Coordinates of N, CA and C in Angstrom, one line a residue:
M1 N 2.7 45.6 -5.1 CA 2.1 45.7 -6.4 C 0.9 46.6 -6.3
R2 N 0.6 47.4 -7.4 CA -0.5 48.2 -7.4 C -1.8 47.5 -7.8
V3 N -2.8 47.5 -6.9 CA -4.1 46.8 -7.2 C -5.2 47.9 -7.1
C4 N -6.0 47.9 -8.1 CA -7.2 48.8 -8.1 C -8.5 48.0 -7.9
L5 N -9.3 48.4 -7.0 CA -10.6 47.8 -6.7 C -11.6 48.7 -7.3
I6 N -12.5 48.1 -8.0 CA -13.6 48.9 -8.7 C -15.0 48.4 -8.3
N7 N -15.8 49.3 -7.8 CA -17.2 49.1 -7.6 C -17.9 49.6 -8.9
P8 N -18.4 48.7 -9.8 CA -18.9 49.2 -11.1 C -20.1 50.0 -11.0
P9 N -20.5 50.8 -12.1 CA -21.7 51.6 -12.0 C -23.0 50.7 -11.9
R10 N -24.0 51.3 -11.3 CA -25.3 50.7 -11.2 C -26.1 50.9 -12.4
I11 N -26.7 49.8 -12.9 CA -27.7 49.9 -14.0 C -29.0 49.2 -13.5
Q12 N -30.1 49.9 -13.5 CA -31.3 49.2 -13.1 C -32.5 49.9 -13.8
P13 N -33.6 49.2 -13.8 CA -34.8 49.7 -14.5 C -35.3 51.0 -13.9
K14 N -35.8 51.9 -14.7 CA -36.3 53.2 -14.2 C -37.5 53.0 -13.3
A15 N -38.2 51.9 -13.5 CA -39.4 51.6 -12.7 C -39.1 51.3 -11.3
W16 N -37.8 51.0 -11.0 CA -37.4 50.8 -9.6 C -37.1 52.1 -8.9
G17 N -37.1 53.2 -9.6 CA -36.7 54.5 -9.1 C -35.2 54.7 -9.2
K18 N -34.7 55.8 -8.7 CA -33.3 56.1 -8.8 C -32.5 55.1 -7.9
P19 N -31.3 54.7 -8.4 CA -30.5 53.8 -7.6 C -30.1 54.4 -6.2
S20 N -30.0 53.6 -5.2 CA -29.5 54.1 -3.9 C -28.0 53.8 -3.8
V21 N -27.4 54.4 -2.8 CA -25.9 54.1 -2.6 C -25.7 53.4 -1.3
Y22 N -24.7 52.6 -1.2 CA -24.3 52.0 0.0 C -22.8 51.7 0.0
Q23 N -22.2 51.5 1.1 CA -20.8 51.2 1.2 C -20.5 49.8 0.7
P24 N -19.6 49.7 -0.3 CA -19.3 48.3 -0.8 C -18.4 47.6 0.1
M25 N -19.0 47.0 1.1 CA -18.2 46.3 2.2 C -17.4 45.2 1.7
D26 N -17.8 44.5 0.6 CA -17.0 43.4 0.1 C -15.7 43.9 -0.4
L27 N -15.7 45.0 -1.1 CA -14.4 45.6 -1.6 C -13.6 46.2 -0.4
A28 N -14.3 46.7 0.6 CA -13.6 47.3 1.8 C -12.8 46.2 2.5
Y29 N -13.4 45.0 2.6 CA -12.7 44.0 3.3 C -11.5 43.4 2.5
I30 N -11.7 43.3 1.2 CA -10.6 42.9 0.3 C -9.5 43.9 0.4
A31 N -9.9 45.2 0.4 CA -8.8 46.3 0.4 C -8.1 46.2 1.7
A32 N -8.8 45.9 2.8 CA -8.1 45.9 4.1 C -7.1 44.7 4.2
V33 N -7.4 43.6 3.6 CA -6.4 42.5 3.5 C -5.3 42.8 2.6
L34 N -5.6 43.4 1.4 CA -4.6 43.6 0.4 C -3.6 44.7 0.8
E35 N -4.1 45.8 1.5 CA -3.2 46.9 1.7 C -2.1 46.6 2.7
Q36 N -2.2 45.5 3.4 CA -1.1 45.1 4.2 C 0.2 44.8 3.5
K37 N 0.0 44.4 2.2 CA 1.2 44.0 1.4 C 1.2 44.8 0.0
H38 N 0.2 45.4 -0.4 CA 0.1 46.0 -1.7 C -0.4 47.4 -1.7
E39 N -0.2 48.2 -2.7 CA -0.7 49.6 -2.8 C -2.1 49.5 -3.5
I40 N -3.1 50.1 -2.8 CA -4.5 50.0 -3.2 C -5.1 51.3 -3.6
L41 N -5.9 51.3 -4.6 CA -6.8 52.3 -5.0 C -8.2 51.8 -5.1
V42 N -9.2 52.4 -4.6 CA -10.6 52.0 -4.7 C -11.3 53.1 -5.6
I43 N -11.9 52.7 -6.6 CA -12.7 53.6 -7.5 C -14.2 53.1 -7.2
D44 N -14.9 53.9 -6.4 CA -16.3 53.6 -6.0 C -17.2 54.3 -7.0
V45 N -17.4 53.7 -8.2 CA -18.0 54.4 -9.3 C -19.4 54.9 -9.0
P46 N -20.3 54.1 -8.5 CA -21.7 54.6 -8.3 C -21.8 55.6 -7.1
N47 N -21.0 55.5 -6.1 CA -21.1 56.4 -5.0 C -20.4 57.7 -5.2
E48 N -19.2 57.7 -5.9 CA -18.6 58.9 -6.2 C -19.4 59.7 -7.2
G49 N -20.1 59.0 -8.1 CA -20.9 59.7 -9.1 C -22.4 59.5 -8.8
W50 N -22.8 59.6 -7.6 CA -24.2 59.2 -7.2 C -25.2 60.2 -7.9
E51 N -24.8 61.4 -8.2 CA -25.7 62.3 -8.8 C -25.7 62.2 -10.4
M52 N -24.8 61.4 -10.9 CA -24.7 61.3 -12.4 C -25.6 60.1 -12.8
L53 N -26.8 60.5 -13.3 CA -27.7 59.5 -13.8 C -27.9 59.6 -15.3
E54 N -27.7 58.6 -16.0 CA -27.8 58.5 -17.5 C -28.9 57.6 -17.8
E55 N -29.8 58.0 -18.7 CA -30.9 57.1 -19.1 C -30.4 56.3 -20.3
I56 N -30.8 55.0 -20.2 CA -30.4 54.0 -21.2 C -31.7 53.5 -21.9
D57 N -31.8 53.7 -23.2 CA -33.0 53.2 -23.9 C -34.3 53.7 -23.3
G58 N -34.3 54.7 -22.5 CA -35.5 55.3 -21.9 C -36.1 54.4 -20.9
A59 N -35.4 53.3 -20.6 CA -36.0 52.3 -19.6 C -35.1 52.0 -18.4
K60 N -33.9 52.4 -18.5 CA -32.9 52.1 -17.4 C -32.1 53.4 -17.0
Y61 N -31.6 53.3 -15.8 CA -30.7 54.3 -15.3 C -29.3 53.7 -15.2
R62 N -28.3 54.5 -15.5 CA -26.9 54.2 -15.2 C -26.4 55.2 -14.2
Q63 N -26.0 54.8 -13.1 CA -25.5 55.7 -12.0 C -24.0 55.5 -11.8
G64 N -23.3 56.7 -11.8 CA -21.9 56.6 -11.5 C -21.0 57.4 -12.4
L65 N -19.7 57.4 -12.1 CA -18.7 58.1 -12.9 C -18.7 57.6 -14.3
P66 N -18.4 58.5 -15.2 CA -18.3 58.1 -16.6 C -17.1 57.2 -16.9
N67 N -17.1 56.4 -17.9 CA -16.0 55.5 -18.2 C -14.7 56.3 -18.5
S68 N -14.9 57.5 -19.0 CA -13.7 58.3 -19.3 C -12.9 58.6 -18.0
E69 N -13.7 58.9 -16.9 CA -13.0 59.2 -15.6 C -12.4 57.9 -15.1
I70 N -13.0 56.8 -15.2 CA -12.4 55.5 -14.8 C -11.1 55.3 -15.5
A71 N -11.1 55.5 -16.8 CA -9.9 55.3 -17.6 C -8.8 56.3 -17.2
A72 N -9.1 57.5 -16.9 CA -8.2 58.5 -16.5 C -7.5 58.1 -15.2
R73 N -8.3 57.5 -14.2 CA -7.7 57.1 -13.0 C -6.8 55.9 -13.1
I74 N -7.2 55.0 -14.0 CA -6.4 53.8 -14.3 C -5.1 54.2 -14.9
K75 N -5.1 55.2 -15.8 CA -3.8 55.7 -16.4 C -2.9 56.3 -15.3
R76 N -3.5 57.0 -14.4 CA -2.7 57.7 -13.4 C -2.1 56.7 -12.4
F77 N -2.9 55.7 -12.0 CA -2.5 54.8 -10.9 C -1.6 53.7 -11.5
E78 N -1.8 53.3 -12.7 CA -1.1 52.2 -13.4 C -1.0 50.9 -12.6
P79 N -2.2 50.3 -12.3 CA -2.3 49.1 -11.6 C -1.8 47.9 -12.4
K80 N -1.4 46.8 -11.8 CA -1.1 45.6 -12.5 C -2.3 44.6 -12.4
L81 N -3.2 44.8 -11.4 CA -4.4 44.0 -11.2 C -5.5 44.9 -10.9
V82 N -6.7 44.6 -11.5 CA -7.9 45.3 -11.2 C -8.9 44.3 -10.7
V83 N -9.6 44.5 -9.6 CA -10.5 43.6 -9.0 C -11.9 44.3 -9.0
M84 N -12.9 43.7 -9.6 CA -14.2 44.3 -9.6 C -15.2 43.3 -9.0
A85 N -16.2 43.9 -8.2 CA -17.2 43.2 -7.5 C -18.5 43.2 -8.3
I86 N -19.1 42.0 -8.5 CA -20.4 41.9 -9.1 C -21.3 41.1 -8.1
P87 N -22.0 41.8 -7.2 CA -22.8 41.2 -6.2 C -24.1 40.6 -6.8
Y88 N -24.6 41.2 -7.9 CA -25.8 40.8 -8.5 C -25.7 40.6 -10.0
S89 N -26.3 39.6 -10.6 CA -26.1 39.3 -12.0 C -26.6 40.5 -12.9
G90 N -27.6 41.2 -12.4 CA -28.1 42.4 -13.2 C -27.0 43.4 -13.4
W91 N -26.0 43.4 -12.6 CA -24.9 44.5 -12.8 C -23.7 43.9 -13.5
A92 N -23.8 42.7 -14.0 CA -22.7 42.1 -14.7 C -22.3 42.9 -16.0
S93 N -23.3 43.3 -16.8 CA -23.0 44.0 -18.0 C -22.2 45.2 -17.8
S94 N -22.5 46.0 -16.8 CA -21.7 47.2 -16.5 C -20.3 46.9 -16.1
A95 N -20.1 45.8 -15.4 CA -18.8 45.4 -15.0 C -17.9 45.0 -16.2
F96 N -18.6 44.3 -17.1 CA -17.9 43.9 -18.4 C -17.5 45.1 -19.2
T97 N -18.4 46.2 -19.2 CA -18.0 47.4 -19.9 C -16.8 48.1 -19.3
V98 N -16.8 48.1 -17.9 CA -15.7 48.7 -17.3 C -14.4 47.9 -17.5
A99 N -14.5 46.6 -17.6 CA -13.4 45.7 -17.9 C -12.8 46.1 -19.3
K100 N -13.6 46.3 -20.2 CA -13.2 46.8 -21.6 C -12.5 48.1 -21.5
T101 N -13.0 49.0 -20.7 CA -12.4 50.3 -20.5 C -11.0 50.2 -19.9
V102 N -10.8 49.3 -19.0 CA -9.5 49.1 -18.3 C -8.5 48.5 -19.4
K103 N -9.0 47.5 -20.1 CA -8.1 46.9 -21.1 C -7.8 47.8 -22.2
D104 N -8.6 48.8 -22.5 CA -8.3 49.7 -23.6 C -7.2 50.7 -23.1
V105 N -7.1 50.8 -21.8 CA -5.9 51.6 -21.3 C -4.6 50.8 -21.4
D106 N -4.7 49.6 -21.0 CA -3.5 48.7 -21.0 C -3.9 47.2 -21.0
R107 N -3.6 46.6 -22.1 CA -4.1 45.2 -22.2 C -3.3 44.3 -21.2
N108 N -2.2 44.7 -20.7 CA -1.5 43.9 -19.7 C -2.0 43.9 -18.3
I109 N -3.0 44.8 -18.0 CA -3.6 44.8 -16.7 C -4.5 43.5 -16.6
K110 N -4.3 42.8 -15.5 CA -5.1 41.6 -15.3 C -6.4 42.0 -14.5
I111 N -7.5 41.4 -14.9 CA -8.8 41.7 -14.3 C -9.4 40.5 -13.7
A112 N -9.8 40.7 -12.4 CA -10.4 39.6 -11.6 C -11.8 40.0 -11.2
L113 N -12.8 39.2 -11.2 CA -14.1 39.4 -10.8 C -14.4 38.7 -9.5
T114 N -15.1 39.4 -8.5 CA -15.5 38.7 -7.3 C -17.0 39.0 -7.1
G115 N -17.6 38.3 -6.1 CA -19.0 38.4 -5.8 C -19.8 37.2 -6.2
L116 N -21.1 37.4 -5.9 CA -22.0 36.3 -6.1 C -22.1 35.8 -7.6
H117 N -22.1 36.8 -8.5 CA -22.3 36.5 -9.9 C -21.2 35.6 -10.4
P118 N -19.9 36.0 -10.3 CA -18.8 35.2 -10.8 C -18.7 33.9 -10.0
S119 N -19.1 33.9 -8.7 CA -19.0 32.6 -7.9 C -20.0 31.6 -8.5
S120 N -21.2 32.1 -8.9 CA -22.2 31.2 -9.4 C -22.1 30.9 -10.9
R121 N -21.5 31.8 -11.6 CA -21.3 31.6 -13.1 C -19.9 31.9 -13.5
P122 N -18.9 31.1 -13.0 CA -17.6 31.4 -13.4 C -17.3 31.1 -14.9
N123 N -17.8 30.1 -15.4 CA -17.5 29.8 -16.8 C -18.1 30.8 -17.7
E124 N -19.3 31.3 -17.4 CA -19.9 32.4 -18.2 C -19.0 33.7 -18.2
C125 N -18.5 34.0 -17.0 CA -17.7 35.2 -16.8 C -16.4 35.1 -17.6
L126 N -15.8 33.9 -17.6 CA -14.5 33.7 -18.2 C -14.6 33.7 -19.7
K127 N -15.9 33.6 -20.3 CA -16.0 33.7 -21.7 C -15.8 35.2 -22.2
E128 N -15.9 36.1 -21.2 CA -15.7 37.5 -21.6 C -14.2 37.7 -21.9
Q129 N -13.9 38.3 -23.0 CA -12.5 38.4 -23.5 C -11.6 39.2 -22.5
E130 N -12.2 40.2 -21.8 CA -11.4 41.0 -20.9 C -11.2 40.5 -19.6
V131 N -11.9 39.4 -19.2 CA -11.8 38.8 -17.8 C -10.7 37.8 -17.8
D132 N -9.8 38.0 -16.8 CA -8.7 37.0 -16.7 C -8.9 36.0 -15.6
F133 N -9.6 36.4 -14.5 CA -9.8 35.6 -13.3 C -11.2 35.8 -12.7
V134 N -11.7 34.7 -12.1 CA -12.9 34.9 -11.3 C -12.5 34.3 -9.9
V135 N -13.0 35.0 -8.9 CA -12.8 34.5 -7.5 C -14.1 33.9 -7.1
I136 N -14.0 32.6 -6.6 CA -15.2 31.8 -6.3 C -15.3 31.6 -4.8
G137 N -16.4 32.0 -4.2 CA -16.6 31.9 -2.8 C -15.9 32.9 -2.0
E138 N -15.3 32.5 -0.8 CA -14.6 33.4 0.0 C -13.6 34.2 -0.8
Q139 N -13.6 35.6 -0.7 CA -12.8 36.3 -1.6 C -11.6 37.0 -1.1
E140 N -11.5 37.2 0.2 CA -10.4 38.0 0.8 C -9.1 37.3 0.6
M141 N -8.9 36.1 1.0 CA -7.6 35.4 1.0 C -7.3 35.0 -0.5
T142 N -8.3 34.6 -1.2 CA -8.1 34.2 -2.6 C -7.5 35.4 -3.4
T143 N -8.1 36.6 -3.2 CA -7.6 37.8 -3.9 C -6.2 38.1 -3.5
L144 N -5.9 38.0 -2.2 CA -4.6 38.3 -1.7 C -3.6 37.3 -2.3
E145 N -3.9 36.0 -2.3 CA -3.0 35.0 -2.9 C -2.8 35.3 -4.4
L146 N -3.9 35.7 -5.1 CA -3.8 36.0 -6.5 C -2.8 37.1 -6.7
A147 N -3.0 38.2 -6.0 CA -2.1 39.4 -6.1 C -0.6 39.0 -5.8
D148 N -0.4 38.2 -4.8 CA 0.9 37.8 -4.4 C 1.6 37.0 -5.5
T149 N 0.8 36.1 -6.1 CA 1.3 35.2 -7.1 C 1.6 36.0 -8.4
L150 N 0.8 36.9 -8.8 CA 1.1 37.7 -9.9 C 2.3 38.6 -9.7
E151 N 2.4 39.1 -8.5 CA 3.5 40.0 -8.2 C 4.9 39.3 -8.4
K152 N 4.9 38.0 -8.0 CA 6.1 37.2 -8.1 C 6.3 36.6 -9.5
G153 N 5.3 36.8 -10.3 CA 5.4 36.3 -11.7 C 5.4 34.8 -11.8
K154 N 4.9 34.2 -10.8 CA 4.8 32.7 -10.8 C 3.4 32.2 -11.3
T155 N 3.2 32.4 -12.6 CA 1.8 32.1 -13.1 C 1.6 30.6 -13.1
E156 N 2.6 29.8 -13.0 CA 2.4 28.3 -12.9 C 1.9 27.9 -11.6
A157 N 2.0 28.9 -10.6 CA 1.4 28.6 -9.2 C 0.0 29.0 -9.1
L158 N -0.6 29.5 -10.1 CA -2.0 29.9 -10.0 C -3.0 28.8 -9.7
E159 N -2.6 27.6 -10.1 CA -3.5 26.4 -9.9 C -3.4 26.0 -8.4
Q160 N -2.5 26.6 -7.6 CA -2.5 26.3 -6.2 C -3.3 27.3 -5.4
V161 N -3.8 28.3 -6.0 CA -4.6 29.3 -5.3 C -6.0 28.8 -5.3
K162 N -6.5 28.5 -4.1 CA -7.8 27.9 -3.9 C -8.9 29.0 -4.2
G163 N -10.0 28.5 -4.8 CA -11.1 29.4 -5.1 C -10.9 30.3 -6.3
L164 N -10.2 29.9 -7.3 CA -9.9 30.7 -8.4 C -10.3 30.0 -9.7
G165 N -10.7 30.8 -10.7 CA -11.0 30.3 -12.0 C -10.3 31.1 -13.0
F166 N -9.8 30.5 -14.1 CA -9.1 31.2 -15.2 C -9.0 30.3 -16.4
V167 N -8.6 30.8 -17.5 CA -8.5 30.0 -18.7 C -7.1 29.7 -19.0
K168 N -6.8 28.4 -19.2 CA -5.5 27.9 -19.5 C -5.5 27.0 -20.6
D169 N -4.7 27.3 -21.7 CA -4.7 26.5 -22.9 C -6.0 26.3 -23.5
G170 N -6.8 27.4 -23.5 CA -8.1 27.4 -24.1 C -9.2 26.8 -23.3
A171 N -8.9 26.3 -22.1 CA -10.0 25.6 -21.3 C -10.0 26.3 -19.9
V172 N -11.3 26.2 -19.4 CA -11.5 26.8 -18.1 C -10.9 25.9 -17.0
T173 N -10.1 26.5 -16.1 CA -9.6 25.8 -15.0 C -10.2 26.4 -13.7
I174 N -10.8 25.5 -12.9 CA -11.3 25.9 -11.6 C -10.5 25.2 -10.5
T175 N -9.9 25.9 -9.6 CA -9.0 25.3 -8.6 C -9.9 24.8 -7.5
A176 N -9.2 24.1 -6.5 CA -9.9 23.6 -5.3 C -10.7 24.7 -4.6
P177 N -11.8 24.3 -4.0 CA -12.6 25.3 -3.2 C -11.9 25.9 -2.1
R178 N -12.2 27.2 -1.9 CA -11.6 27.9 -0.7 C -12.4 27.6 0.5
P179 N -11.8 27.1 1.6 CA -12.5 26.9 2.8 C -13.0 28.2 3.4
V180 N -14.2 28.1 4.1 CA -14.7 29.3 4.7 C -13.8 29.8 5.8
I181 N -13.9 31.1 6.0 CA -13.1 31.7 7.1 C -13.9 31.5 8.4
E182 N -13.4 30.6 9.3 CA -14.2 30.3 10.5 C -14.0 31.3 11.6
D183 N -12.9 32.0 11.6 CA -12.6 33.0 12.6 C -12.7 34.4 11.9
L184 N -13.9 35.0 11.9 CA -14.1 36.2 11.2 C -13.3 37.4 11.9
D185 N -12.9 37.2 13.1 CA -12.1 38.2 13.8 C -10.7 38.2 13.3
S186 N -10.3 37.2 12.5 CA -9.0 37.2 11.9 C -8.8 38.2 10.8
L187 N -10.0 38.7 10.3 CA -9.9 39.7 9.2 C -9.7 41.1 9.8
P188 N -9.0 41.9 9.1 CA -8.9 43.3 9.6 C -10.2 44.1 9.4
F189 N -10.4 45.2 10.1 CA -11.6 46.0 9.9 C -11.6 46.5 8.4
P190 N -12.8 46.7 7.8 CA -12.9 47.1 6.4 C -12.2 48.5 6.3
A191 N -11.5 48.6 5.1 CA -10.7 49.8 4.8 C -11.6 51.0 4.4
R192 N -12.4 51.5 5.3 CA -13.3 52.6 5.0 C -12.6 53.8 4.6
H193 N -11.3 54.0 5.0 CA -10.6 55.1 4.7 C -10.2 55.2 3.2
L194 N -10.5 54.2 2.5 CA -10.2 54.2 1.0 C -11.5 54.4 0.3
L195 N -12.7 54.5 1.0 CA -14.0 54.8 0.4 C -14.3 56.3 0.4
P196 N -15.2 56.7 -0.4 CA -15.6 58.1 -0.4 C -16.7 58.4 0.7
M197 N -16.2 58.3 2.0 CA -17.2 58.3 3.1 C -18.0 59.5 3.2
K198 N -17.5 60.7 2.7 CA -18.3 61.9 2.8 C -19.6 61.7 2.0
Q199 N -19.6 60.9 0.9 CA -20.8 60.8 0.1 C -21.9 60.1 0.9
F200 N -21.6 59.3 1.8 CA -22.6 58.5 2.5 C -23.3 59.3 3.6
F201 N -22.7 60.5 3.9 CA -23.3 61.3 5.0 C -24.0 62.6 4.4

């Protein structure tokens, strides 16, 4: 199955200065696990468009590729699942905007959120119309099991995926917690080959 991982644009107060760039290691680890069974595209919005700064209300910066470019790549790749990372609550609004951009391309694309924000506020995230799933806690294996389940079309099995939140029959369903990965060496090395590494140098 085609899965697109998106690092959303950065939005921060101008008083903090211009946003910095860094490798999204959370997505790189998810990509490394997923690419063993699925076709992966990573859109690293803030880093690929690190020179693209847009002022918002004269008080904030938005850093990254424009939504039109994100939409164009989604159209070309035609993913069935899009996974977005929200490591900090301050970046949630930009992720929700990207989610709408994705759904405007194809309403059938499923969107899952990972990171500290959806882990701490799953119910709040699932109130967003464009959000289908939230990954709570350890993200690598939960995301893999989610992708596998969707690929097989066994939506009734979603409740067996640990560390997952979604809406069913109008109510939020939170599955059993995902155990922590005790052997970190069991994870593959992060998929840096899918990141725009030249930008970091």
